[in-house]
Amino acid sequence: MINLEVLRIELNYLQQVVGKELGNKDARKLSEAITGLVTCFLNPATYYSLSLSYIQIVEQYLCQVQQKTEPYEYKLMLNNIPTIRNFIEKVKFEMPKC
């Protein structure tokens, strides 16, 4: 089960990291993608093709942050967002296979 309060805290942390490394515009796009995924997760009947693009957006930003930060900083960031990472995996698992 995902604790929404922890998810919110981790999202705020991830937004700060992305904002610092890539800019506020990218942080907002990341937030919109995760918000879309949460909506899909809470109501599985709403899964649609954008779910996959939201996942790709989140993974793209994680990759960009990895490229811009030192390896130890990136590892620290990943250690501070386990709920987001688990959430993404749950959404991937539950998405209908088209």
Short mmCIF file of N, CA and C in Angstrom, two decimals:
data_model
loop_
_atom_site.label_atom_id
_atom_site.label_comp_id
_atom_site.label_asym_id
_atom_site.label_seq_id
_atom_site.Cartn_x
_atom_site.Cartn_y
_atom_site.Cartn_z
N MET A 1 0.84 -1.17 0.00
CA MET A 1 0.00 0.00 0.00
C MET A 1 0.89 1.24 0.00
N ILE A 2 0.44 2.25 -0.67
CA ILE A 2 1.20 3.49 -0.78
C ILE A 2 0.63 4.52 0.21
N ASN A 3 1.49 5.08 1.01
CA ASN A 3 1.11 6.12 1.94
C ASN A 3 1.12 7.45 1.18
N LEU A 4 -0.04 8.06 1.03
CA LEU A 4 -0.14 9.29 0.22
C LEU A 4 0.63 10.45 0.81
N GLU A 5 0.72 10.52 2.13
CA GLU A 5 1.49 11.60 2.75
C GLU A 5 2.98 11.47 2.41
N VAL A 6 3.49 10.25 2.46
CA VAL A 6 4.89 10.01 2.10
C VAL A 6 5.09 10.30 0.62
N LEU A 7 4.14 9.88 -0.22
CA LEU A 7 4.23 10.16 -1.65
C LEU A 7 4.30 11.67 -1.90
N ARG A 8 3.49 12.41 -1.19
CA ARG A 8 3.47 13.88 -1.35
C ARG A 8 4.82 14.49 -0.94
N ILE A 9 5.36 14.03 0.17
CA ILE A 9 6.65 14.54 0.64
C ILE A 9 7.75 14.20 -0.37
N GLU A 10 7.75 12.96 -0.86
CA GLU A 10 8.76 12.57 -1.83
C GLU A 10 8.60 13.34 -3.14
N LEU A 11 7.38 13.59 -3.55
CA LEU A 11 7.14 14.38 -4.76
C LEU A 11 7.69 15.79 -4.60
N ASN A 12 7.45 16.39 -3.45
CA ASN A 12 7.99 17.74 -3.19
C ASN A 12 9.51 17.73 -3.25
N TYR A 13 10.12 16.71 -2.66
CA TYR A 13 11.58 16.58 -2.69
C TYR A 13 12.07 16.43 -4.13
N LEU A 14 11.44 15.53 -4.88
CA LEU A 14 11.86 15.30 -6.27
C LEU A 14 11.67 16.57 -7.11
N GLN A 15 10.59 17.28 -6.89
CA GLN A 15 10.38 18.54 -7.61
C GLN A 15 11.49 19.54 -7.30
N GLN A 16 11.93 19.61 -6.06
CA GLN A 16 13.01 20.52 -5.69
C GLN A 16 14.30 20.14 -6.40
N VAL A 17 14.60 18.84 -6.44
CA VAL A 17 15.82 18.39 -7.11
C VAL A 17 15.74 18.70 -8.60
N VAL A 18 14.62 18.38 -9.23
CA VAL A 18 14.47 18.65 -10.66
C VAL A 18 14.50 20.15 -10.92
N GLY A 19 13.83 20.91 -10.08
CA GLY A 19 13.85 22.37 -10.23
C GLY A 19 15.26 22.94 -10.13
N LYS A 20 16.03 22.43 -9.19
CA LYS A 20 17.41 22.90 -9.01
C LYS A 20 18.29 22.51 -10.20
N GLU A 21 18.16 21.28 -10.65
CA GLU A 21 19.04 20.77 -11.71
C GLU A 21 18.57 21.13 -13.12
N LEU A 22 17.25 21.15 -13.34
CA LEU A 22 16.73 21.31 -14.70
C LEU A 22 15.87 22.55 -14.90
N GLY A 23 15.37 23.11 -13.81
CA GLY A 23 14.54 24.31 -13.91
C GLY A 23 13.11 24.06 -13.45
N ASN A 24 12.43 25.15 -13.10
CA ASN A 24 11.07 25.07 -12.57
C ASN A 24 10.05 24.56 -13.58
N LYS A 25 10.26 24.88 -14.84
CA LYS A 25 9.33 24.41 -15.87
C LYS A 25 9.33 22.88 -15.92
N ASP A 26 10.50 22.29 -15.85
CA ASP A 26 10.60 20.84 -15.85
C ASP A 26 10.01 20.25 -14.57
N ALA A 27 10.19 20.92 -13.45
CA ALA A 27 9.63 20.44 -12.18
C ALA A 27 8.10 20.42 -12.26
N ARG A 28 7.51 21.42 -12.89
CA ARG A 28 6.05 21.46 -13.06
C ARG A 28 5.58 20.34 -13.98
N LYS A 29 6.30 20.09 -15.06
CA LYS A 29 5.93 19.01 -15.97
C LYS A 29 6.00 17.65 -15.26
N LEU A 30 7.02 17.47 -14.45
CA LEU A 30 7.15 16.24 -13.68
C LEU A 30 5.96 16.08 -12.73
N SER A 31 5.60 17.15 -12.05
CA SER A 31 4.47 17.12 -11.12
C SER A 31 3.17 16.78 -11.85
N GLU A 32 2.95 17.35 -13.02
CA GLU A 32 1.76 17.06 -13.81
C GLU A 32 1.72 15.59 -14.22
N ALA A 33 2.86 15.03 -14.58
CA ALA A 33 2.92 13.62 -14.98
C ALA A 33 2.58 12.71 -13.81
N ILE A 34 3.13 13.00 -12.65
CA ILE A 34 2.85 12.16 -11.48
C ILE A 34 1.40 12.33 -11.04
N THR A 35 0.86 13.54 -11.13
CA THR A 35 -0.54 13.76 -10.80
C THR A 35 -1.45 12.94 -11.73
N GLY A 36 -1.12 12.90 -13.01
CA GLY A 36 -1.88 12.08 -13.96
C GLY A 36 -1.82 10.61 -13.61
N LEU A 37 -0.64 10.15 -13.21
CA LEU A 37 -0.48 8.74 -12.83
C LEU A 37 -1.27 8.42 -11.57
N VAL A 38 -1.28 9.33 -10.60
CA VAL A 38 -2.04 9.11 -9.38
C VAL A 38 -3.53 9.00 -9.71
N THR A 39 -4.01 9.86 -10.59
CA THR A 39 -5.42 9.80 -11.00
C THR A 39 -5.74 8.46 -11.62
N CYS A 40 -4.88 7.99 -12.50
CA CYS A 40 -5.09 6.69 -13.13
C CYS A 40 -5.06 5.57 -12.09
N PHE A 41 -4.15 5.66 -11.16
CA PHE A 41 -4.01 4.62 -10.14
C PHE A 41 -5.23 4.55 -9.23
N LEU A 42 -5.75 5.71 -8.85
CA LEU A 42 -6.90 5.74 -7.96
C LEU A 42 -8.18 5.27 -8.64
N ASN A 43 -8.25 5.42 -9.94
CA ASN A 43 -9.41 4.96 -10.70
C ASN A 43 -8.92 4.18 -11.91
N PRO A 44 -8.67 2.89 -11.75
CA PRO A 44 -8.08 2.09 -12.83
C PRO A 44 -8.87 2.11 -14.14
N ALA A 45 -10.14 2.47 -14.07
CA ALA A 45 -10.92 2.56 -15.31
C ALA A 45 -10.44 3.70 -16.19
N THR A 46 -9.61 4.59 -15.64
CA THR A 46 -9.13 5.74 -16.41
C THR A 46 -7.78 5.51 -17.08
N TYR A 47 -7.24 4.30 -16.96
CA TYR A 47 -5.97 4.03 -17.64
C TYR A 47 -6.16 4.25 -19.14
N TYR A 48 -5.25 4.95 -19.72
CA TYR A 48 -5.31 5.20 -21.15
C TYR A 48 -3.89 5.40 -21.65
N SER A 49 -3.74 5.67 -22.92
CA SER A 49 -2.41 5.71 -23.52
C SER A 49 -1.49 6.76 -22.90
N LEU A 50 -2.05 7.80 -22.32
CA LEU A 50 -1.21 8.83 -21.70
C LEU A 50 -0.48 8.29 -20.46
N SER A 51 -1.00 7.25 -19.84
CA SER A 51 -0.34 6.69 -18.66
C SER A 51 1.09 6.30 -18.98
N LEU A 52 1.28 5.66 -20.12
CA LEU A 52 2.62 5.27 -20.53
C LEU A 52 3.49 6.50 -20.77
N SER A 53 2.94 7.52 -21.38
CA SER A 53 3.74 8.72 -21.63
C SER A 53 4.09 9.42 -20.31
N TYR A 54 3.19 9.39 -19.33
CA TYR A 54 3.50 9.95 -18.02
C TYR A 54 4.67 9.21 -17.37
N ILE A 55 4.64 7.89 -17.46
CA ILE A 55 5.74 7.09 -16.91
C ILE A 55 7.04 7.44 -17.61
N GLN A 56 6.99 7.58 -18.92
CA GLN A 56 8.19 7.93 -19.68
C GLN A 56 8.71 9.31 -19.29
N ILE A 57 7.81 10.24 -19.03
CA ILE A 57 8.23 11.58 -18.60
C ILE A 57 8.98 11.51 -17.27
N VAL A 58 8.42 10.77 -16.31
CA VAL A 58 9.07 10.64 -15.00
C VAL A 58 10.44 10.00 -15.16
N GLU A 59 10.50 8.92 -15.92
CA GLU A 59 11.77 8.23 -16.12
C GLU A 59 12.78 9.10 -16.87
N GLN A 60 12.30 9.92 -17.80
CA GLN A 60 13.17 10.83 -18.53
C GLN A 60 13.80 11.85 -17.58
N TYR A 61 12.99 12.41 -16.69
CA TYR A 61 13.52 13.40 -15.74
C TYR A 61 14.50 12.76 -14.77
N LEU A 62 14.23 11.54 -14.34
CA LEU A 62 15.18 10.84 -13.47
C LEU A 62 16.50 10.63 -14.20
N CYS A 63 16.44 10.29 -15.47
CA CYS A 63 17.65 10.11 -16.27
C CYS A 63 18.41 11.43 -16.44
N GLN A 64 17.70 12.50 -16.70
CA GLN A 64 18.34 13.80 -16.87
C GLN A 64 19.01 14.26 -15.58
N VAL A 65 18.34 14.02 -14.45
CA VAL A 65 18.94 14.38 -13.16
C VAL A 65 20.19 13.54 -12.93
N GLN A 66 20.14 12.27 -13.29
CA GLN A 66 21.30 11.40 -13.13
C GLN A 66 22.49 11.94 -13.91
N GLN A 67 22.23 12.44 -15.11
CA GLN A 67 23.31 12.95 -15.95
C GLN A 67 23.88 14.26 -15.42
N LYS A 68 23.09 15.04 -14.69
CA LYS A 68 23.53 16.35 -14.22
C LYS A 68 24.13 16.33 -12.82
N THR A 69 23.95 15.24 -12.09
CA THR A 69 24.44 15.20 -10.71
C THR A 69 25.57 14.19 -10.56
N GLU A 70 26.26 14.32 -9.47
CA GLU A 70 27.30 13.35 -9.13
C GLU A 70 26.63 12.03 -8.76
N PRO A 71 27.32 10.91 -8.99
CA PRO A 71 26.71 9.60 -8.68
C PRO A 71 26.21 9.47 -7.24
N TYR A 72 26.96 9.99 -6.27
CA TYR A 72 26.52 9.87 -4.88
C TYR A 72 25.28 10.70 -4.62
N GLU A 73 25.16 11.88 -5.29
CA GLU A 73 23.96 12.71 -5.12
C GLU A 73 22.75 12.03 -5.73
N TYR A 74 22.94 11.40 -6.88
CA TYR A 74 21.83 10.70 -7.53
C TYR A 74 21.38 9.52 -6.67
N LYS A 75 22.33 8.78 -6.13
CA LYS A 75 21.99 7.64 -5.26
C LYS A 75 21.24 8.14 -4.03
N LEU A 76 21.65 9.24 -3.46
CA LEU A 76 20.95 9.82 -2.32
C LEU A 76 19.52 10.18 -2.70
N MET A 77 19.36 10.79 -3.87
CA MET A 77 18.02 11.15 -4.33
C MET A 77 17.15 9.90 -4.47
N LEU A 78 17.67 8.86 -5.11
CA LEU A 78 16.90 7.63 -5.28
C LEU A 78 16.51 7.03 -3.94
N ASN A 79 17.41 7.11 -2.97
CA ASN A 79 17.10 6.59 -1.64
C ASN A 79 16.00 7.39 -0.94
N ASN A 80 15.79 8.63 -1.39
CA ASN A 80 14.78 9.49 -0.78
C ASN A 80 13.45 9.49 -1.53
N ILE A 81 13.33 8.67 -2.58
CA ILE A 81 12.05 8.61 -3.30
C ILE A 81 11.60 7.15 -3.53
N PRO A 82 11.72 6.28 -2.54
CA PRO A 82 11.33 4.89 -2.77
C PRO A 82 9.84 4.72 -3.05
N THR A 83 9.00 5.55 -2.43
CA THR A 83 7.56 5.42 -2.66
C THR A 83 7.21 5.79 -4.10
N ILE A 84 7.84 6.81 -4.64
CA ILE A 84 7.59 7.19 -6.03
C ILE A 84 8.03 6.07 -6.95
N ARG A 85 9.19 5.50 -6.69
CA ARG A 85 9.68 4.41 -7.54
C ARG A 85 8.76 3.20 -7.45
N ASN A 86 8.30 2.84 -6.24
CA ASN A 86 7.36 1.73 -6.10
C ASN A 86 6.04 2.03 -6.79
N PHE A 87 5.59 3.27 -6.66
CA PHE A 87 4.34 3.68 -7.29
C PHE A 87 4.42 3.52 -8.81
N ILE A 88 5.51 3.97 -9.41
CA ILE A 88 5.68 3.85 -10.86
C ILE A 88 5.63 2.37 -11.27
N GLU A 89 6.28 1.52 -10.50
CA GLU A 89 6.26 0.08 -10.82
C GLU A 89 4.86 -0.51 -10.70
N LYS A 90 4.09 -0.08 -9.70
CA LYS A 90 2.71 -0.56 -9.53
C LYS A 90 1.86 -0.13 -10.72
N VAL A 91 2.01 1.11 -11.15
CA VAL A 91 1.23 1.60 -12.29
C VAL A 91 1.60 0.81 -13.55
N LYS A 92 2.89 0.58 -13.76
CA LYS A 92 3.32 -0.20 -14.92
C LYS A 92 2.68 -1.58 -14.89
N PHE A 93 2.68 -2.20 -13.72
CA PHE A 93 2.14 -3.55 -13.57
C PHE A 93 0.64 -3.60 -13.84
N GLU A 94 -0.07 -2.57 -13.40
CA GLU A 94 -1.52 -2.56 -13.51
C GLU A 94 -2.05 -2.03 -14.83
N MET A 95 -1.19 -1.39 -15.61
CA MET A 95 -1.66 -0.87 -16.90
C MET A 95 -2.10 -2.01 -17.80
N PRO A 96 -3.22 -1.82 -18.49
CA PRO A 96 -3.66 -2.85 -19.42
C PRO A 96 -2.62 -3.05 -20.52
N LYS A 97 -2.42 -4.28 -20.88
CA LYS A 97 -1.48 -4.59 -21.97
C LYS A 97 -2.22 -4.47 -23.28
N CYS A 98 -1.85 -3.47 -24.06
CA CYS A 98 -2.53 -3.24 -25.35
C CYS A 98 -1.72 -3.82 -26.50
#
